[in-house]
PDB file of C-alpha atoms in Angstrom:
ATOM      1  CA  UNK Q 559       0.000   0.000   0.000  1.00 67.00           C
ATOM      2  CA  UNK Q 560       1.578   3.416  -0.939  1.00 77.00           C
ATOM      3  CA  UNK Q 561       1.362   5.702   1.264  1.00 84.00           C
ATOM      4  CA  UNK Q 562       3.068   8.774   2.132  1.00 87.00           C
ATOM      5  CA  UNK Q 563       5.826   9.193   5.575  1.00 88.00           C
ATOM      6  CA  UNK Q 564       4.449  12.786   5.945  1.00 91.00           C
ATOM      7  CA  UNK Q 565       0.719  10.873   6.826  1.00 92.00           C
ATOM      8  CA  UNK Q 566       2.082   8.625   9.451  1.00 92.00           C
ATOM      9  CA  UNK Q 567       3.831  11.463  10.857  1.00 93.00           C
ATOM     10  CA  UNK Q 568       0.683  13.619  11.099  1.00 94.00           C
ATOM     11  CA  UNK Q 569      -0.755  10.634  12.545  1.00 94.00           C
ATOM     12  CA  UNK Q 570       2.228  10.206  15.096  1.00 93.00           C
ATOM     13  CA  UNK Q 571       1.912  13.505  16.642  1.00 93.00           C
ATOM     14  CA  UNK Q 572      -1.596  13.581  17.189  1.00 93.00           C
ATOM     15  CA  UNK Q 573      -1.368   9.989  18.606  1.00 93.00           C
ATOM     16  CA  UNK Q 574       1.326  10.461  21.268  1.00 91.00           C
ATOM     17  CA  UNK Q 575       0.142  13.825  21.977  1.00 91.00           C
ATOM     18  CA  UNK Q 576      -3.572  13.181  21.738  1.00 92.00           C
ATOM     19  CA  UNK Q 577      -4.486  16.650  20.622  1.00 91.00           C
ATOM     20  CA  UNK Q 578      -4.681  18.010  17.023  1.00 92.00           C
ATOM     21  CA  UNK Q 579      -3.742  21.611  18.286  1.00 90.00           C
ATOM     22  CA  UNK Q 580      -0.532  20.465  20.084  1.00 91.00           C
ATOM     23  CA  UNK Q 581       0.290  18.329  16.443  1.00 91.00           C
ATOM     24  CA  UNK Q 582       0.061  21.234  14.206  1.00 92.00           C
ATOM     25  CA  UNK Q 583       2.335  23.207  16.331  1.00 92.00           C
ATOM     26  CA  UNK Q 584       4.929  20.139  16.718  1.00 90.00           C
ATOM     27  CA  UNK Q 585       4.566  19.951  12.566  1.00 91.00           C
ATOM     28  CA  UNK Q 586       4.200  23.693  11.704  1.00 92.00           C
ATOM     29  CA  UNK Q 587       1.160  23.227   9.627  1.00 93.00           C
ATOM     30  CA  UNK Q 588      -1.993  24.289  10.059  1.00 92.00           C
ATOM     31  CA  UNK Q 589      -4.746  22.240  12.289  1.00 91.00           C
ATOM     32  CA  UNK Q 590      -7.055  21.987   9.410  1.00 92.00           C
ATOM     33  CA  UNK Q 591      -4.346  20.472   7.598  1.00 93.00           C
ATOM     34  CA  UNK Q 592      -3.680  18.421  10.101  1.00 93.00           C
ATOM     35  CA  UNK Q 593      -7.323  17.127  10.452  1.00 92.00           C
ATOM     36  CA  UNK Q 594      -7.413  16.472   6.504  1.00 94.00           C
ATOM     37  CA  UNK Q 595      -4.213  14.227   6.662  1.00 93.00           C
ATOM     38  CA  UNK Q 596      -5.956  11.913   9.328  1.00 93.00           C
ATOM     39  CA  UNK Q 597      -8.710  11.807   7.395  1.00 93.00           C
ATOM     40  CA  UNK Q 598      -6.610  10.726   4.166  1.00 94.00           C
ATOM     41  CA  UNK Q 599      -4.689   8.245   6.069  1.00 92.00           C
ATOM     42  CA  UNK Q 600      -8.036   6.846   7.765  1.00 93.00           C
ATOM     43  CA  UNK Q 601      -9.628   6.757   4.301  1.00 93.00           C
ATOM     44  CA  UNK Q 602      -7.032   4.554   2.587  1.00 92.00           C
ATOM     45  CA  UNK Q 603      -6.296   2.149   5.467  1.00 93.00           C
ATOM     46  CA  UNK Q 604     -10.615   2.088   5.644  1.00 93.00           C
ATOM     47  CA  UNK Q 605     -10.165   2.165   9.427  1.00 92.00           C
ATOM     48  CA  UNK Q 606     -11.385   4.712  12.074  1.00 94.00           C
ATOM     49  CA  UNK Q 607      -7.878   5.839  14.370  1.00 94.00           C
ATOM     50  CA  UNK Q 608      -9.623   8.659  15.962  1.00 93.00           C
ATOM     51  CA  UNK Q 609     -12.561   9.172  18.658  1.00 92.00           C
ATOM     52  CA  UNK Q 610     -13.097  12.753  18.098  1.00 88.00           C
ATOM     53  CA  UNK Q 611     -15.197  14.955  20.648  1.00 82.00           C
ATOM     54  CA  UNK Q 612     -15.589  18.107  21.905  1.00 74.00           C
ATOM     55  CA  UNK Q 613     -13.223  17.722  24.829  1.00 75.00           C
ATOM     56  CA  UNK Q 614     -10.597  15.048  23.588  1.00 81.00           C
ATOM     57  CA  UNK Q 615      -9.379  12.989  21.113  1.00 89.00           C
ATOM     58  CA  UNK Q 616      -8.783   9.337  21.853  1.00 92.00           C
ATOM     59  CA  UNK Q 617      -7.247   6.401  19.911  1.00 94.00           C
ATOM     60  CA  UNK Q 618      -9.445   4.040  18.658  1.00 94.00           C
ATOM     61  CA  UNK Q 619      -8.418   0.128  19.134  1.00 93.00           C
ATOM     62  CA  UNK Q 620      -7.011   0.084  15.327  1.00 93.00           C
ATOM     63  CA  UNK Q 621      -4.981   3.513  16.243  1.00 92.00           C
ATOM     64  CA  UNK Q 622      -3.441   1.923  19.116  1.00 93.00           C
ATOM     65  CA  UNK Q 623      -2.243  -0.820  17.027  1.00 93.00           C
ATOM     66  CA  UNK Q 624      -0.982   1.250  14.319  1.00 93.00           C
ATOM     67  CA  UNK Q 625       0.855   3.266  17.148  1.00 93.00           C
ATOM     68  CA  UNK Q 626       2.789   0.595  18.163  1.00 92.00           C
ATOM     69  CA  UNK Q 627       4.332   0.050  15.491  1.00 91.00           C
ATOM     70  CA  UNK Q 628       4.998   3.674  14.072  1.00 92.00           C
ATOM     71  CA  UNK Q 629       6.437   4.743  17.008  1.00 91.00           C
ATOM     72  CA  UNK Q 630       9.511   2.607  17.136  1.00 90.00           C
ATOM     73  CA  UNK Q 631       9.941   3.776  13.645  1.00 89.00           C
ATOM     74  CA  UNK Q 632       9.398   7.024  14.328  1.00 89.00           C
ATOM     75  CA  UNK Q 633      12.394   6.641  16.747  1.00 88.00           C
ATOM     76  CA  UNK Q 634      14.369   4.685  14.454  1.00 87.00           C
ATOM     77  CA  UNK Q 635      14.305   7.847  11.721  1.00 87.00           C
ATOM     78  CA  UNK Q 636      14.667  10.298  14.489  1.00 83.00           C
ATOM     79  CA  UNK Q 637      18.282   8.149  15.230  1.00 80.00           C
ATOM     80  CA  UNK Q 638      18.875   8.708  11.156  1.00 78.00           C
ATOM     81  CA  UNK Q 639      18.833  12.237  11.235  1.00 78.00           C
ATOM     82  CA  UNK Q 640      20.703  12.496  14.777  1.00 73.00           C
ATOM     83  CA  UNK Q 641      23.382   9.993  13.147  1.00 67.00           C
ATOM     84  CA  UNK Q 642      23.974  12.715   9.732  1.00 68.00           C
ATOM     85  CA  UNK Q 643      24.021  15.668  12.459  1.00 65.00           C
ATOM     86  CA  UNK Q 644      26.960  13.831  14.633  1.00 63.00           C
ATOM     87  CA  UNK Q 645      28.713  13.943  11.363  1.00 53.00           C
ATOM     88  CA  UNK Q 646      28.626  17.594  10.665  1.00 54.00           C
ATOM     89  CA  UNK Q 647      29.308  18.510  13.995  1.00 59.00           C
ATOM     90  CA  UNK Q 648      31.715  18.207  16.797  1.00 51.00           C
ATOM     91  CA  UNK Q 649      28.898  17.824  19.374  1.00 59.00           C
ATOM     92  CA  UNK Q 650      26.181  15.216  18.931  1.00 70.00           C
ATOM     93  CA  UNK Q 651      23.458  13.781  21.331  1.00 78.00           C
ATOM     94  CA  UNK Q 652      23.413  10.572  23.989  1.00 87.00           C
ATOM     95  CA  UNK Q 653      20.235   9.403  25.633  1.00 89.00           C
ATOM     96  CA  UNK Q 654      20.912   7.932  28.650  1.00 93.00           C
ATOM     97  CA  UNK Q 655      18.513   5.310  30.686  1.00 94.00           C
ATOM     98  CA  UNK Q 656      19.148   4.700  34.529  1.00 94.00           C
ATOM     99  CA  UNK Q 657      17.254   4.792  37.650  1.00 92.00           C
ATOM    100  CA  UNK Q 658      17.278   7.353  40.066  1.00 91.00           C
ATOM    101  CA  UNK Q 659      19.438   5.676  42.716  1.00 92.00           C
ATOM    102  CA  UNK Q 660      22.015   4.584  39.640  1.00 94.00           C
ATOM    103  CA  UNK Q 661      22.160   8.615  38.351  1.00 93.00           C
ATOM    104  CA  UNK Q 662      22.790   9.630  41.593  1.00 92.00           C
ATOM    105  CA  UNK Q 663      25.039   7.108  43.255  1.00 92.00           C
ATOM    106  CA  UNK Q 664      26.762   6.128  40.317  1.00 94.00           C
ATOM    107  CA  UNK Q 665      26.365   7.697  36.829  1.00 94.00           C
ATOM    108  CA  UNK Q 666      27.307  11.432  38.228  1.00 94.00           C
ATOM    109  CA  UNK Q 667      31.059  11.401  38.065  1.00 94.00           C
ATOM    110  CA  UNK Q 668      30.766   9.720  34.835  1.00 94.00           C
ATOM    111  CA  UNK Q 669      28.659  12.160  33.206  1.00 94.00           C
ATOM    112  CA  UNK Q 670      31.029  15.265  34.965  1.00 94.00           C
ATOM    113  CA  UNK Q 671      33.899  13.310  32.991  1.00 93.00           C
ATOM    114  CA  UNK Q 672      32.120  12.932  29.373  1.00 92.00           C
ATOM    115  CA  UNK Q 673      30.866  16.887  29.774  1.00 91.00           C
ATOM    116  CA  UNK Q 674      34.656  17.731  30.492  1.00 91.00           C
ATOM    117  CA  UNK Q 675      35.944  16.065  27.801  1.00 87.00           C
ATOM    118  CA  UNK Q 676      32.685  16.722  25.356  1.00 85.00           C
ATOM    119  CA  UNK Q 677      31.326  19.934  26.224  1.00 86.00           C
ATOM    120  CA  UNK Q 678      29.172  20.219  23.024  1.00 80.00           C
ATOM    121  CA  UNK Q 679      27.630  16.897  22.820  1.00 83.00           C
ATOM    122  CA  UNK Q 680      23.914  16.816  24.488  1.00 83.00           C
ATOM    123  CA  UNK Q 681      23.411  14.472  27.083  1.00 89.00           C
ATOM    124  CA  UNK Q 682      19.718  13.195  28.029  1.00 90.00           C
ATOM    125  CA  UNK Q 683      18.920  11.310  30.727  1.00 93.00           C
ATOM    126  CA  UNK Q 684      16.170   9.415  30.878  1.00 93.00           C
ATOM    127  CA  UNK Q 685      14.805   8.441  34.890  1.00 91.00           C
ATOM    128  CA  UNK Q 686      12.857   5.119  35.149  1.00 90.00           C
ATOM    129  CA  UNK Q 687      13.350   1.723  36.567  1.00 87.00           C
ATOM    130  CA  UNK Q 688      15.659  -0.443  35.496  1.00 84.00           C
ATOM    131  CA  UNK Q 689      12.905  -3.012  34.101  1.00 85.00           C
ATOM    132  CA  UNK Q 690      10.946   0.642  32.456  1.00 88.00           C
ATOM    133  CA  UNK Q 691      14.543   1.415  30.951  1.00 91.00           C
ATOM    134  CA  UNK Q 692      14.435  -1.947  28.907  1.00 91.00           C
ATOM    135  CA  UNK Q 693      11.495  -0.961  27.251  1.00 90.00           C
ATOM    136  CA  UNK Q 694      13.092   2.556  26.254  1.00 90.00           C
ATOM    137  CA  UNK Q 695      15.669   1.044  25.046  1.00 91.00           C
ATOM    138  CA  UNK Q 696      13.795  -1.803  22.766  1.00 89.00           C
ATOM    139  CA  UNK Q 697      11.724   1.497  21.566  1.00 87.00           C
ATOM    140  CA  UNK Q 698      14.792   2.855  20.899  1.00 85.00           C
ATOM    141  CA  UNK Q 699      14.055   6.224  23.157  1.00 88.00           C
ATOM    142  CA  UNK Q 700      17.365   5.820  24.222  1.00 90.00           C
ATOM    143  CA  UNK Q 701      20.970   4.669  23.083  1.00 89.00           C
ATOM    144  CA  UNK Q 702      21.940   2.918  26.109  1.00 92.00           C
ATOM    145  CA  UNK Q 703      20.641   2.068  29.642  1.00 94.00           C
ATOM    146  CA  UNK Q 704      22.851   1.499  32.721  1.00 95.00           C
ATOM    147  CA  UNK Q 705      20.388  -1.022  34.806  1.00 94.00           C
ATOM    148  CA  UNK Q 706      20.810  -3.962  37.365  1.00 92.00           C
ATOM    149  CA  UNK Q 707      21.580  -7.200  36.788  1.00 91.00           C
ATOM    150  CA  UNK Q 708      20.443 -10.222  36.780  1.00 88.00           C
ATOM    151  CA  UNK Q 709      17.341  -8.342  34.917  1.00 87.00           C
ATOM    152  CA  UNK Q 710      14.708 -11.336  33.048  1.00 85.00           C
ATOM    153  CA  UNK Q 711      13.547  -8.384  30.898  1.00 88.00           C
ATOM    154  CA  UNK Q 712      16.983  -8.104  28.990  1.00 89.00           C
ATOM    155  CA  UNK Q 713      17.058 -11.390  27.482  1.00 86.00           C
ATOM    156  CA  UNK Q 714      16.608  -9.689  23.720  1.00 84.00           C
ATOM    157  CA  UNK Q 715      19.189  -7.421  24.440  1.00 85.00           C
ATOM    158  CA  UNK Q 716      22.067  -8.035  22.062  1.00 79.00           C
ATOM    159  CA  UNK Q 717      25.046  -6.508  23.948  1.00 90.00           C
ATOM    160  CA  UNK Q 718      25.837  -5.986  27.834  1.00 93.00           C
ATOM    161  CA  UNK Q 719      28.918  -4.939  29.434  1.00 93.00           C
ATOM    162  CA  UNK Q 720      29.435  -5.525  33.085  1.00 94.00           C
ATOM    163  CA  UNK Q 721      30.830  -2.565  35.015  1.00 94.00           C
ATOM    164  CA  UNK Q 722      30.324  -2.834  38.388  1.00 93.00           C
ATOM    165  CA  UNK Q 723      29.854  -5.531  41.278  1.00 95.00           C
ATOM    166  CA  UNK Q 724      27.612  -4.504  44.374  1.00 96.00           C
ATOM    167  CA  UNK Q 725      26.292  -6.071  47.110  1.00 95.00           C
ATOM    168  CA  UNK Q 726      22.630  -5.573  48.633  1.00 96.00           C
ATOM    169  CA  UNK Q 727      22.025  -4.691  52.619  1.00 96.00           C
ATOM    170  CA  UNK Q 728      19.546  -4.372  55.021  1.00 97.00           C
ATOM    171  CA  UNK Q 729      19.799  -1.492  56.914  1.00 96.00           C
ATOM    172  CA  UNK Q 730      18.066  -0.307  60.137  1.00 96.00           C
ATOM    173  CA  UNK Q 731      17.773   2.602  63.093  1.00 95.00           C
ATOM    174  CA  UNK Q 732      18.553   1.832  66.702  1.00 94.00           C
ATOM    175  CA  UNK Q 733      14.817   0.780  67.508  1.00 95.00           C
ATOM    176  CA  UNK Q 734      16.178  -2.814  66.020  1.00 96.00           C
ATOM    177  CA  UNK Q 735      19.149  -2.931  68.127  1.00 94.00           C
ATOM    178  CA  UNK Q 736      18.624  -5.785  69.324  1.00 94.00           C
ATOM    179  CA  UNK Q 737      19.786  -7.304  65.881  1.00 95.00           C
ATOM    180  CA  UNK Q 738      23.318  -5.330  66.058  1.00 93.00           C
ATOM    181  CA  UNK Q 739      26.143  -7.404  66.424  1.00 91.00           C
ATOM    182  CA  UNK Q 740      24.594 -10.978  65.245  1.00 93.00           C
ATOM    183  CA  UNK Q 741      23.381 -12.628  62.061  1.00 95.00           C
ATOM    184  CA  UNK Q 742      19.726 -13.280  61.875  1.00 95.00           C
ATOM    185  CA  UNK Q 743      17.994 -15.817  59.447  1.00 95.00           C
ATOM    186  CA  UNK Q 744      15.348 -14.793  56.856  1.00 95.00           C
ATOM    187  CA  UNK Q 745      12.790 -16.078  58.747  1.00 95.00           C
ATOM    188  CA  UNK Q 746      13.501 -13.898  61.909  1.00 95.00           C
ATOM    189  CA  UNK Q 747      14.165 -11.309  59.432  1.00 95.00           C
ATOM    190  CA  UNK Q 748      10.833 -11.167  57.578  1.00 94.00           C
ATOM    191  CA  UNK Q 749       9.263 -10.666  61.107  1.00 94.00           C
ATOM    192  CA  UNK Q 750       9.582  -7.631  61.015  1.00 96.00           C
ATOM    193  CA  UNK Q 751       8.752  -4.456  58.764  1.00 97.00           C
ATOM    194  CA  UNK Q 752      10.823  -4.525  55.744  1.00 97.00           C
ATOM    195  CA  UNK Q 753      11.123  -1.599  53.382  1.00 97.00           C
ATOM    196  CA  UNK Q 754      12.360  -1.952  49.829  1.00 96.00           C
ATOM    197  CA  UNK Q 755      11.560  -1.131  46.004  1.00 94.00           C
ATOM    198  CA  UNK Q 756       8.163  -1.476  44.856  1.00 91.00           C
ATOM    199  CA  UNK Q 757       7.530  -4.277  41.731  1.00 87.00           C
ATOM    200  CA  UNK Q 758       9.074  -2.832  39.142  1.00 83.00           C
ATOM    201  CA  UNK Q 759      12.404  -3.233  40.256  1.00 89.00           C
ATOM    202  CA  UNK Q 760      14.761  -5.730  39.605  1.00 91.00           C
ATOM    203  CA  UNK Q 761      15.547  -5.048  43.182  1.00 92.00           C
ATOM    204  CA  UNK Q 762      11.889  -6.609  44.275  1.00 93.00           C
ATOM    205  CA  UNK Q 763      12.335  -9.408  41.853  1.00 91.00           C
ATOM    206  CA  UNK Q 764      15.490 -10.259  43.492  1.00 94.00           C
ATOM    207  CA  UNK Q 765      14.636 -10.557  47.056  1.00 95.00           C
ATOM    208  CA  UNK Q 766      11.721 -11.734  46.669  1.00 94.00           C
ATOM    209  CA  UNK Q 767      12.844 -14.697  44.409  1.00 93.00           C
ATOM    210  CA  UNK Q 768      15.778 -15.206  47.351  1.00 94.00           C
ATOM    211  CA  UNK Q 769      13.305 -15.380  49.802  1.00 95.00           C
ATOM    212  CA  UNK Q 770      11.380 -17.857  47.789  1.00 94.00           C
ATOM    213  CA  UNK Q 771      14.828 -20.012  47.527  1.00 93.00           C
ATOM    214  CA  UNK Q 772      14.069 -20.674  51.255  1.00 93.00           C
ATOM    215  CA  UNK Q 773      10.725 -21.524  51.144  1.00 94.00           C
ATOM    216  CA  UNK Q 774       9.700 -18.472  53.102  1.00 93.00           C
ATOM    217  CA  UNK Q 775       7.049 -15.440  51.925  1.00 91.00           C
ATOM    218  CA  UNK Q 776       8.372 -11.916  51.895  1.00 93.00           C
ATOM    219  CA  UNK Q 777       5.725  -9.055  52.411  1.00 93.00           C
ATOM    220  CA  UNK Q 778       7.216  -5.826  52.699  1.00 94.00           C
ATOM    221  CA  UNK Q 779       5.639  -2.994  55.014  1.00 95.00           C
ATOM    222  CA  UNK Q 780       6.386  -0.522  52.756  1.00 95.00           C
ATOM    223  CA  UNK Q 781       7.041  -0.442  48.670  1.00 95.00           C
ATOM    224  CA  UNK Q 782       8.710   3.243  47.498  1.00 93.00           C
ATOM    225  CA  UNK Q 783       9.944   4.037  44.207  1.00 89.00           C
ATOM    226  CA  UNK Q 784      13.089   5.566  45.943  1.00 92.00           C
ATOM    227  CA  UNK Q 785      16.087   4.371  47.798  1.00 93.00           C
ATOM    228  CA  UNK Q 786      16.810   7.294  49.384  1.00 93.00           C
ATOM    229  CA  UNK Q 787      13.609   7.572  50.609  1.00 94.00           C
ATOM    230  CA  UNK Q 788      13.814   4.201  51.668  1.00 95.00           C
ATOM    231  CA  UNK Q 789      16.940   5.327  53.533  1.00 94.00           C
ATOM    232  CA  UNK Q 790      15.266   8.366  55.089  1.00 94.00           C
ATOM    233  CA  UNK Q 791      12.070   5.605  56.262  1.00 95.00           C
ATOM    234  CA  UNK Q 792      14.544   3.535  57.835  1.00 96.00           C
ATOM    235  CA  UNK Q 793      16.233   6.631  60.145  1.00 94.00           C
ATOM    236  CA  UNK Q 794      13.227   7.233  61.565  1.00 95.00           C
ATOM    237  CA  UNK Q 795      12.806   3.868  62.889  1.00 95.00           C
ATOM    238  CA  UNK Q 796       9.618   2.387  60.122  1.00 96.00           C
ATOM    239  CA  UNK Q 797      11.589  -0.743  59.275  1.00 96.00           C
ATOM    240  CA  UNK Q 798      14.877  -2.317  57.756  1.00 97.00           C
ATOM    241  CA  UNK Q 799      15.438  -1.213  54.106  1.00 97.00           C
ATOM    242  CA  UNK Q 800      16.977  -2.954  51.222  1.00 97.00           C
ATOM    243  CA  UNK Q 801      18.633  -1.236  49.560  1.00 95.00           C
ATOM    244  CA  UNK Q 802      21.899  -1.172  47.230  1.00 94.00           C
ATOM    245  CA  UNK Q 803      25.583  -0.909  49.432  1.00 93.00           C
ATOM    246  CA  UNK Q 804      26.652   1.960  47.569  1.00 92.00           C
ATOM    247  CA  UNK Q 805      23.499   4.237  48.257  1.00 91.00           C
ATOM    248  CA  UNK Q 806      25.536   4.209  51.681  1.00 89.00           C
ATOM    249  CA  UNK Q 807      26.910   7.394  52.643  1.00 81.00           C
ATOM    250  CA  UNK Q 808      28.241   9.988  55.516  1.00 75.00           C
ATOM    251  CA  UNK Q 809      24.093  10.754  55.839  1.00 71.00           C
ATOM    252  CA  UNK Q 810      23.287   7.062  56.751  1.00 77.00           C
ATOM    253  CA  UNK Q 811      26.141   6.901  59.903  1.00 81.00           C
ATOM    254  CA  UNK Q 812      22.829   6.796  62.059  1.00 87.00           C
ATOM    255  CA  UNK Q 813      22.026   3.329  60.342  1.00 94.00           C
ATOM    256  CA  UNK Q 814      23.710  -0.063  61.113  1.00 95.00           C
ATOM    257  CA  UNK Q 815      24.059  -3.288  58.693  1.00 95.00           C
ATOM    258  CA  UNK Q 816      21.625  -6.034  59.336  1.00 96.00           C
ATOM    259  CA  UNK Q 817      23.414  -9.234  58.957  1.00 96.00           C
ATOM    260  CA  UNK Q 818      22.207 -12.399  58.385  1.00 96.00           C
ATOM    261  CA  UNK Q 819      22.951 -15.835  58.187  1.00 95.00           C
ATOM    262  CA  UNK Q 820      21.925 -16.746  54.353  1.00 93.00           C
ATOM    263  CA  UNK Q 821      24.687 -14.801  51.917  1.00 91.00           C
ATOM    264  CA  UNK Q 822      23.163 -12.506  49.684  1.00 93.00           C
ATOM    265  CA  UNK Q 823      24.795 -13.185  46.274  1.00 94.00           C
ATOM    266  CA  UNK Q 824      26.419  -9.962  44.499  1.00 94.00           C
ATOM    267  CA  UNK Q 825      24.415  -8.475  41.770  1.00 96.00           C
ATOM    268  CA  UNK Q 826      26.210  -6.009  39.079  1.00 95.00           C
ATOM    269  CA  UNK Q 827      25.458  -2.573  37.540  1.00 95.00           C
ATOM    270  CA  UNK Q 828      25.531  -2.982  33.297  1.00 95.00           C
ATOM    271  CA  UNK Q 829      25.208  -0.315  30.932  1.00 95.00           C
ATOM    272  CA  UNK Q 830      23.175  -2.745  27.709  1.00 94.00           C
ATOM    273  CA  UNK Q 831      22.278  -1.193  24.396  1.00 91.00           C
ATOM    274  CA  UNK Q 832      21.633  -2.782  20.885  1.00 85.00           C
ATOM    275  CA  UNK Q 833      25.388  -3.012  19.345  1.00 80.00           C
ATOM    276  CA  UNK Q 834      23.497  -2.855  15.766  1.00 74.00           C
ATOM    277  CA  UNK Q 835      22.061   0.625  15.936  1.00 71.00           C
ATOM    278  CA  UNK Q 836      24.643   2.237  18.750  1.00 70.00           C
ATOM    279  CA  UNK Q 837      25.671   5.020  15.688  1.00 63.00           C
ATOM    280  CA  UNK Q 838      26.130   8.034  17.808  1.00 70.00           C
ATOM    281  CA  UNK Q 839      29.505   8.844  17.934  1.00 76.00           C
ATOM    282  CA  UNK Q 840      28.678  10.860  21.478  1.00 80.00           C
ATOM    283  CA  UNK Q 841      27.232   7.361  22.491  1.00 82.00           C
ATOM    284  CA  UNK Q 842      30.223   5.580  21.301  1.00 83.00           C
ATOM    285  CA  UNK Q 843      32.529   7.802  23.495  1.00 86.00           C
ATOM    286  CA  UNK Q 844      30.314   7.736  26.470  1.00 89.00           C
ATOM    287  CA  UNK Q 845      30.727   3.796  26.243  1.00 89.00           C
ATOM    288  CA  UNK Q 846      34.690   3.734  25.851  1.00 90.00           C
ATOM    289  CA  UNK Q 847      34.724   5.733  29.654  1.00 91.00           C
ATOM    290  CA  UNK Q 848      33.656   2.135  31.609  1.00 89.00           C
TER     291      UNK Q 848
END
């Protein structure tokens, strides 16, 4: 079927912003003209994408499917035209995935290092889980992600490269002395309030598949989004937090190690991106500092 790019991009922009308005100013055309190119593209693919109202525009079932798979390409062609623009510049972009705690914790000195050396290249960081940053990646929203591991959800990744080792560590205020200065199993351990990562972490997965190794059921107290506010839960006494060893810092002095008798295996930090389509020569260079 022939039709034309400049149709699916209409289309794109109203889809992903839902609004015909906010698609005529991504697009520079006029709204009308938007409205008329849905209206061709909906006319030769004889399928409604569009609930129009008053109000709001929503996708219709066939528009959702078309989405998913003009978006990725979308991406794909944006990647294109950032690849030709690398080449006529000294600059060039890198999109970054990573979690908070890994941005903060880790990723920082790393990005000071690339901004010395690269001070026109544009770096974009993208904040979500490391299971969310996956997805971004497979979307190709971003270049590379820098994510936990092990991590099920990057079994179609084609390249990984292990960077650093880390343990995990439950940490707690003085209201659990009484567990200072001796191991404890998992079972007296998941007596009391744990706090830790809510389920889409890699982090959750992990414990709670360790607990499972034991035969024993974990259920957390609390489930955050955030290590450090994990960290700042766990000062004031709500429970013992999971958390990663190197979130620990001067702030957490306050906090003691929970040990316990059952060795928690080492996990690793990776940075994993598609070796095929890794064409950004800001990318490239951001990869050769690990």
């Amino acid at each position: 079927m022939d039709i034309n790019y400049e149709l699916y991009k209409v289309f794109y922009h109203v889809a992903s912003t839902l609004s015909f308005s906010e698609a005529s100013k991504k697009l520079f055309i006029s709204q009308s003209a938007v409205s008329q190119s849905i209206k061709t593209l909906e006319r030769k693919l004889d399928q409604t994408l569009f609930i129009r109202s008053t109000k709001r525009v929503q996708l219709t079932p066939e528009g959702e499917i078309l989405l998913r798979h003009i978006e990725p390409a979308m991406h794909l062609i944006q990647r294109g035209e950032t690849q030709l623009l690398d080449a006529a510049s000294t600059g060039g972009q890198i999109r970054i995935g990573a979690s908070d705690t890994i941005c903060r914790y880790f990723l920082v000195p790393y990005l000071k290092k690339f901004h010395e050396t690269f001070p026109n290249a544009h770096i974009k960081v993208v904040n979500q889980t490391s299971i969310k940053c996956v997805e971004l990646l497979e979307s190709g929203q971003v270049d590379l992600i820098v994510v936990n591991y092990p991590n099920s959800y990057l079994s179609n990744i084609s390249s990984i490269k292990k960077i650093k080792h880390f343990h995990d560590v439950f940490i707690a205020n003085q209201d659990f002395s009484n567990l200072q200065g001796r191991q404890i199993t998992f079972q007296e351990l998941a007596k009391h309030p744990i706090l830790m990562l809510d389920k889409n972490s890699t982090t959750n997965e992990f414990l709670h598949r360790l607990f499972q190794q034991y035969q024993l059921d974990l259920v957390p107290e609390i489930e955050l989004t955030s290590n450090d506010l994990l960290i700042d839960l766990a000062k004031i006494g709500l429970g013992i937090a999971f958390i990663p060893d190197y979130c620990l810092d001067e702030q957490s002095k306050d906090l003691f190690i929970v040990e316990t008798q059952e060795k928690l295996p080492s996990r690793e930090l990776v940075i994993a991106y598609n070796e095929q389509i890794l064409t950004s020569k800001a990318a490239k260079e951001f990869l050769n500092l690990f």
